[in-house]
Coordinates of C-alpha atoms in Angstrom, one line a residue:
M857 CA -84.9 52.2 112.1
R858 CA -84.6 54.7 114.8
P859 CA -86.6 52.9 117.3
A860 CA -84.2 50.0 116.6
L861 CA -81.0 51.9 117.0
Y862 CA -82.5 53.2 120.7
L863 CA -83.1 49.8 121.5
W864 CA -79.6 48.7 120.6
L865 CA -78.5 51.1 122.2
W866 CA -79.9 50.3 125.3
R867 CA -79.4 46.6 125.4
S868 CA -76.0 47.3 124.7
A869 CA -75.6 49.7 127.6
T870 CA -76.9 47.3 129.8
Y871 CA -75.6 44.0 128.8
R872 CA -72.7 44.1 130.9
T873 CA -75.0 44.3 133.6
R874 CA -72.1 44.3 136.4
R875 CA -70.6 47.3 134.5
F876 CA -73.7 49.1 134.5
V877 CA -74.9 48.9 138.0
M878 CA -71.2 50.1 138.8
I879 CA -71.6 53.2 136.9
L880 CA -75.2 53.8 138.2
L881 CA -73.8 53.4 141.7
F882 CA -70.9 55.6 141.4
V883 CA -73.4 58.3 140.0
A884 CA -76.0 57.7 142.6
G885 CA -73.3 57.9 145.2
G886 CA -71.5 61.2 144.1
V887 CA -74.9 62.6 143.6
V888 CA -75.6 61.3 147.5
L889 CA -72.3 62.7 148.4
L890 CA -73.0 66.2 146.9
Q891 CA -76.4 66.6 147.6
L892 CA -75.3 65.9 151.5
T893 CA -72.5 68.2 151.8
L894 CA -74.7 71.1 150.2
T895 CA -77.6 70.1 152.7
L896 CA -74.9 70.3 155.3
D897 CA -73.6 73.8 154.5
R898 CA -76.8 75.3 154.2
A899 CA -77.6 74.2 157.6
F900 CA -74.6 75.2 159.6
S901 CA -74.5 78.3 157.7
G902 CA -77.8 79.5 158.1
Q903 CA -78.9 79.8 154.5
G904 CA -81.2 77.0 154.9
V905 CA -83.4 79.1 157.6
D906 CA -87.2 79.7 157.1
T907 CA -87.5 83.6 156.5
S908 CA -91.4 83.5 157.1
A909 CA -91.1 83.0 161.0
R910 CA -90.3 86.5 161.0
D911 CA -87.2 86.0 163.6
N912 CA -86.8 89.5 164.6
R913 CA -84.8 88.5 167.8
L914 CA -81.9 90.7 168.3
L915 CA -79.0 89.1 170.5
V916 CA -76.8 91.0 172.7
L917 CA -73.2 89.3 173.6
N918 CA -70.1 90.6 175.2
K919 CA -67.7 92.7 172.3
L920 CA -64.5 91.5 173.5
S921 CA -65.6 87.5 173.7
T922 CA -68.8 86.0 173.6
Q923 CA -68.2 83.6 176.8
M924 CA -67.7 86.4 178.6
P925 CA -71.0 87.7 180.6
L926 CA -72.7 91.0 181.0
P927 CA -74.3 92.2 183.9
Q928 CA -77.7 92.1 184.2
F929 CA -78.8 95.6 184.9
Y930 CA -78.1 96.2 181.2
Q931 CA -81.3 95.4 180.7
Q932 CA -83.1 98.2 182.2
K933 CA -81.1 100.4 179.9
I934 CA -82.1 98.2 177.1
G935 CA -85.3 98.4 178.0
K936 CA -85.5 102.2 177.7
L937 CA -84.9 102.8 174.5
K938 CA -87.6 104.0 172.0
D939 CA -87.7 101.4 169.5
V940 CA -87.3 98.3 172.2
D941 CA -90.4 96.3 172.8
Q942 CA -89.1 93.5 175.1
V943 CA -85.9 92.6 176.8
S944 CA -84.8 89.3 178.4
W945 CA -81.7 87.6 179.1
G946 CA -80.5 84.1 179.6
V947 CA -77.4 82.2 181.5
W948 CA -75.3 79.6 180.0
V949 CA -75.4 76.8 182.7
G950 CA -72.6 74.8 181.4
A951 CA -74.8 72.0 182.7
Y952 CA -73.7 68.4 182.3
Y953 CA -76.0 64.8 184.4
R954 CA -73.4 62.5 186.1
H955 CA -70.5 63.1 184.1
P956 CA -68.8 66.1 182.6
G957 CA -68.9 64.1 179.3
W958 CA -73.1 64.5 179.3
Y959 CA -73.7 67.4 178.0
V960 CA -77.0 69.2 178.9
P961 CA -78.0 72.2 176.5
A962 CA -79.5 74.1 179.9
I963 CA -80.1 77.7 180.1
A964 CA -81.3 79.6 183.0
V965 CA -83.6 82.5 181.5
E966 CA -85.7 85.3 182.9
D967 CA -89.2 83.4 182.9
Q968 CA -91.8 86.3 181.6
Y969 CA -91.1 87.1 178.2
Y970 CA -87.9 85.0 177.2
L971 CA -89.8 82.2 176.0
A972 CA -92.2 83.9 174.2
M973 CA -89.9 85.4 172.4
I974 CA -89.4 82.3 170.4
P975 CA -91.7 82.5 167.4
T976 CA -91.3 79.3 166.5
L977 CA -91.7 77.7 170.5
N978 CA -95.3 75.8 170.5
I979 CA -96.5 76.1 174.1
T980 CA -99.6 76.6 175.6
Q981 CA -100.4 79.3 178.2
E982 CA -101.2 76.2 180.9
L983 CA -98.0 74.9 180.5
L984 CA -96.0 78.0 180.8
Q985 CA -97.9 79.2 184.1
R986 CA -97.3 76.0 185.5
W987 CA -93.3 76.2 185.0
Q988 CA -93.2 80.3 186.1
Q989 CA -95.1 78.9 189.2
D990 CA -92.5 75.9 189.6
R991 CA -89.3 77.6 191.0
Q992 CA -87.1 73.7 190.5
G993 CA -89.1 72.9 187.2
V994 CA -87.5 72.3 184.1
L995 CA -88.9 72.9 179.9
V996 CA -87.7 70.5 178.1
D997 CA -87.3 70.9 174.3
S998 CA -88.5 67.3 172.5
R999 CA -86.0 66.5 170.8
F1000 CA -83.6 66.2 173.7
A1001 CA -86.4 64.4 175.6
A1002 CA -87.0 61.8 172.6
Q1003 CA -83.1 61.0 172.8
Y1004 CA -82.8 60.9 176.4
H1005 CA -86.1 59.3 177.1
L1006 CA -87.5 62.4 179.4
K1007 CA -91.2 63.0 180.1
E1008 CA -92.9 65.0 182.4
G1009 CA -92.5 64.7 185.8
D1010 CA -89.0 62.9 185.4
R1011 CA -85.7 64.2 188.1
L1012 CA -83.1 65.9 186.2
P1013 CA -80.4 66.7 188.7
L1014 CA -77.5 68.9 186.5
S1015 CA -74.3 69.8 187.6
S1016 CA -72.5 73.2 186.2
K1017 CA -68.6 73.2 184.5
I1018 CA -69.1 77.4 184.8
W1019 CA -70.7 77.7 188.2
Q1020 CA -69.8 77.5 191.5
L1021 CA -73.2 75.9 192.8
A1022 CA -73.7 75.9 197.1
P1023 CA -74.8 74.7 199.6
N1024 CA -75.4 71.8 197.2
P1025 CA -73.4 71.2 194.0
I1026 CA -76.7 69.6 192.3
L1027 CA -79.7 71.8 190.4
D1028 CA -82.0 69.1 191.8
L1029 CA -84.9 70.2 188.9
Y1030 CA -87.5 68.5 187.4
V1031 CA -89.5 68.4 184.2
T1032 CA -92.7 70.4 184.2
G1033 CA -93.3 69.9 180.7
I1034 CA -92.2 69.1 177.1
V1035 CA -92.5 71.8 174.7
Q1036 CA -92.1 71.3 170.5
D1037 CA -89.8 73.4 168.1
T1038 CA -92.0 74.2 165.2
K1039 CA -90.0 75.0 162.6
G1040 CA -86.7 72.7 164.1
D1041 CA -84.3 75.7 163.6
N1042 CA -83.3 76.5 166.9
P1043 CA -80.9 74.4 169.1
P1044 CA -82.4 71.7 171.2
A1045 CA -82.5 73.5 175.1
V1046 CA -83.2 72.7 178.6
W1047 CA -85.2 76.0 180.1
L1048 CA -84.7 76.7 184.1
H1049 CA -85.4 79.6 186.2
Y1050 CA -82.8 82.2 186.2
D1051 CA -83.5 83.3 189.7
Y1052 CA -83.2 79.4 190.8
L1053 CA -79.3 79.4 189.3
E1054 CA -78.5 82.6 190.7
N1055 CA -79.6 81.4 194.0
A1056 CA -77.6 78.7 193.7
R1057 CA -74.5 80.0 192.3
Q1058 CA -71.6 81.5 194.1
N1059 CA -69.9 83.3 191.8
G1060 CA -70.8 85.4 188.8
K1061 CA -73.4 87.1 190.8
G1062 CA -75.6 89.4 188.7
L1063 CA -73.9 88.2 185.7
V1064 CA -75.8 86.9 182.1
S1065 CA -74.5 85.5 179.3
F1066 CA -76.9 87.2 176.6
F1067 CA -79.7 89.4 176.0
I1068 CA -82.7 88.9 173.4
V1069 CA -84.3 92.4 172.9
M1070 CA -87.2 92.5 170.4
P1071 CA -87.4 95.7 168.7
K1072 CA -91.2 97.2 168.2
P1073 CA -93.2 96.4 164.9
G1074 CA -91.7 98.8 162.2
A1075 CA -88.3 99.4 163.6
S1076 CA -85.0 98.7 161.6
L1077 CA -83.1 95.9 162.8
E1078 CA -79.7 97.8 161.8
A1079 CA -80.8 100.8 163.5
V1080 CA -81.8 99.0 166.9
S1081 CA -78.7 97.1 167.2
G1082 CA -76.6 100.3 166.5
E1083 CA -78.4 102.3 169.3
V1084 CA -78.0 99.6 171.8
D1085 CA -74.1 99.0 171.1
R1086 CA -73.4 102.8 171.6
L1087 CA -75.4 102.5 174.7
F1088 CA -72.3 100.3 176.1
A1089 CA -69.7 101.8 173.8
T1090 CA -67.8 103.5 177.2
E1091 CA -68.4 100.3 179.0
R1092 CA -64.8 99.3 178.8
V1093 CA -65.1 97.1 182.2
R1094 CA -68.1 96.1 182.4
G1095 CA -68.1 94.8 179.2
M1096 CA -69.2 96.5 175.6
T1097 CA -72.1 94.6 173.5
Q1098 CA -72.0 93.6 170.0
T1099 CA -75.6 93.3 169.0
A1100 CA -77.2 91.5 165.6
P1101 CA -80.1 89.6 164.6
V1102 CA -80.3 86.1 166.3
R1103 CA -79.7 84.0 163.1
T1104 CA -76.7 86.1 161.8
H1105 CA -75.0 85.8 165.2
I1106 CA -75.3 81.9 165.1
K1107 CA -73.7 82.2 161.7
L1108 CA -71.2 84.3 162.8
F1109 CA -70.2 82.1 165.5
M1110 CA -70.0 78.3 163.5
K1111 CA -67.6 80.5 160.9
K1112 CA -65.4 81.2 164.0
M1113 CA -65.4 77.6 165.3
F1114 CA -65.1 75.9 161.3
D1115 CA -65.2 77.3 158.3
F1116 CA -67.6 74.6 156.8
S1117 CA -68.4 76.0 154.0
R1118 CA -64.6 75.7 152.8
V1119 CA -64.7 72.2 153.6
I1120 CA -67.5 71.7 151.7
F1121 CA -66.0 73.2 148.9
W1122 CA -62.8 71.2 148.9
V1123 CA -64.6 68.2 149.4
N1124 CA -67.0 69.0 146.3
I1125 CA -64.2 69.1 144.3
S1126 CA -62.4 65.9 145.4
L1127 CA -65.6 64.5 144.7
C1128 CA -66.2 65.8 141.3
L1129 CA -62.7 64.7 140.3
L1130 CA -63.1 61.2 141.8
L1131 CA -66.5 61.2 139.5
V1132 CA -64.9 62.3 136.2
L1133 CA -61.9 60.2 136.7
L1134 CA -64.2 57.0 137.4
L1135 CA -67.1 57.9 134.6
T1136 CA -64.4 58.9 131.6
T1137 CA -62.8 55.5 132.5
N1138 CA -65.9 53.3 132.7
F1139 CA -67.2 55.0 129.3
Y1140 CA -64.5 54.6 127.2
V1141 CA -64.2 50.6 127.8
M1142 CA -67.7 50.6 127.4
T1143 CA -67.4 52.3 124.3
Y1144 CA -63.8 50.3 123.3
K1145 CA -65.9 47.3 124.0
A1146 CA -68.6 48.3 121.4
L1147 CA -66.5 49.8 118.4
T1148 CA -67.6 46.6 116.4
D1149 CA -71.0 47.0 116.1
Y1150 CA -70.4 51.1 116.0
E1151 CA -68.5 49.7 112.5
I1152 CA -71.5 47.7 111.6
L1153 CA -73.7 50.6 112.1
D1154 CA -71.6 52.6 109.7
Y1155 CA -71.7 49.8 106.9
L1156 CA -75.7 49.5 107.5
G1157 CA -75.4 53.3 106.4
F1158 CA -76.0 55.0 109.8
C1159 CA -74.7 59.0 109.8
K1160 CA -71.6 59.1 111.7
A1161 CA -72.7 61.9 113.4
Y1162 CA -76.1 60.8 114.1
V1163 CA -74.2 57.5 115.7
I1164 CA -72.0 59.9 118.2
K1165 CA -75.0 61.7 118.9
A1166 CA -76.8 59.1 120.0
V1167 CA -73.9 57.3 121.8
A1168 CA -73.8 60.6 123.8
L1169 CA -77.2 60.2 124.8
Q1170 CA -76.8 56.8 125.7
L1171 CA -74.2 57.6 128.4
V1172 CA -76.1 60.8 129.8
G1173 CA -78.9 58.9 129.9
I1174 CA -77.2 56.0 131.9
T1175 CA -76.0 59.3 134.2
L1176 CA -79.2 60.5 134.8
M1177 CA -80.6 57.2 135.7
G1178 CA -77.8 56.9 138.2
A1179 CA -78.5 60.7 139.3
V1180 CA -82.4 60.0 140.1
V1181 CA -81.6 57.1 142.0
G1182 CA -79.3 59.4 144.2
V1183 CA -81.7 61.8 144.2
M1184 CA -84.0 59.2 146.0
L1185 CA -81.3 58.1 148.5
S1186 CA -80.5 61.8 149.4
L1187 CA -84.0 62.2 150.4
A1188 CA -84.2 59.4 152.5
A1189 CA -81.0 60.0 154.1
I1190 CA -81.9 63.9 154.7
Q1191 CA -84.7 62.7 156.2
L1192 CA -83.5 60.3 158.4
L1193 CA -80.1 61.9 160.2
P1194 CA -82.6 64.5 161.7
K1195 CA -83.8 61.2 163.7
L1196 CA -80.9 60.0 164.8
F1197 CA -78.9 62.7 165.3
P1198 CA -81.4 65.5 166.8
S1199 CA -79.5 67.3 169.1
V1200 CA -76.7 67.8 166.1
L1201 CA -78.3 67.8 162.9
I1202 CA -81.1 70.7 163.2
G1203 CA -82.7 72.6 160.7
L1204 CA -81.8 69.9 157.8
S1205 CA -83.6 69.9 155.2
P1206 CA -83.8 69.7 151.4
C1207 CA -83.6 72.4 149.1
W1208 CA -84.7 72.3 145.6
K1209 CA -82.1 74.6 144.3
D1210 CA -79.3 72.4 146.2
Y1211 CA -81.0 69.2 143.5
V1212 CA -80.7 71.1 140.3
F1213 CA -77.4 72.0 140.8
S1214 CA -76.4 68.9 141.9
I1215 CA -78.2 66.8 138.5
S1216 CA -77.0 69.5 136.1
L1217 CA -73.4 69.3 137.8
V1218 CA -73.7 65.7 137.3
L1219 CA -74.8 65.5 133.5
M1220 CA -72.3 68.4 132.4
L1221 CA -69.7 66.5 134.0
S1222 CA -70.7 63.2 132.4
L1223 CA -70.6 65.3 128.7
C1224 CA -67.0 66.3 129.5
C1225 CA -65.9 62.4 130.2
A1226 CA -68.0 61.1 127.3
V1227 CA -65.6 63.3 124.9
P1228 CA -63.0 60.7 124.7
S1229 CA -65.4 57.6 124.2
L1230 CA -67.2 59.8 121.2
F1231 CA -64.0 60.6 120.0
Q1232 CA -63.1 57.0 118.9
I1233 CA -66.5 56.4 117.3
A1234 CA -65.6 59.5 114.9
R1235 CA -62.0 58.6 114.1
L1236 CA -63.5 55.1 113.1
K1237 CA -62.6 54.1 109.9
R1238 CA -63.8 50.9 107.8
G1239 CA -62.2 48.1 107.5
E1240 CA -59.7 49.2 110.0
R1241 CA -61.5 46.4 112.8

């Protein structure tokens, strides 16, 4: 009798095809949106960073404001610290192509150590040497190159919103090569020579936007950060420093700009409430339409508690099918979005913990939504209908 009951439950669930498909779409859509918000939160907050790359770089910024520069000669003092292995620096160019709205993520960097200090950057020694010898050359991240169809040898004239350039108001640059970030965690960038920008700009001579510090193996990142900051603790005019691991600075910067986690939290709360409303309504209507059938099962000798458990299993099963569909759609979306927006959606990758949380949450909500429907069956009496 039990197989026949389960077969009947399946057919009763799928008898009204439109309602069945609608419930599946509700659940699948909820799982997709929930998974996307969790993945975006993980990506923008830096939770999803792969620590296997052992990125021990420290980022040194102006303590007063990340937008304010620091003197380039700080590099010499930082390099003399006993636990510091290498020091490099970079300058935000504030570059754009033709129109100020066409932003280019260009960074003028010291060309001996900077690129070698990025652990996920795939660059050959031959390409690095060619770029070091080409004063007007730039290296372009493959994601940025793909977005704007750049290739080796292309001319890339850039202007700057930050620096006054003279005698030519345009940085006349050429693409020396395309490089690839193996992990995709770092933002796409265009790297040019610091010396070339320094000679071209008329304001800000001798200033840099940040320093990158590589501690010696075994050195504590917190201890080195403290040493660097204490070194310039009295430099109130030239600029005091704030030093932290690169990922920590990125996370703090994102929080200052926009509290993404709080927005995600309230979006997910609203999504759950909407899903509860839709599931409760549809489950209730579906159960109400089948009350006569449940009464027949009662007459046939089926225990009411057993029928209630079977119906609960039916409703949870429908929710689970929708959740599986949602998981597959969210996986496809997460794989597709970085390809559509490579300059923005970096480090976007699925996490099994998010999927476990999403499916568990949806199943718990379905059980809560099934309570009014099951209560209808529990209070059903023979001869009532």
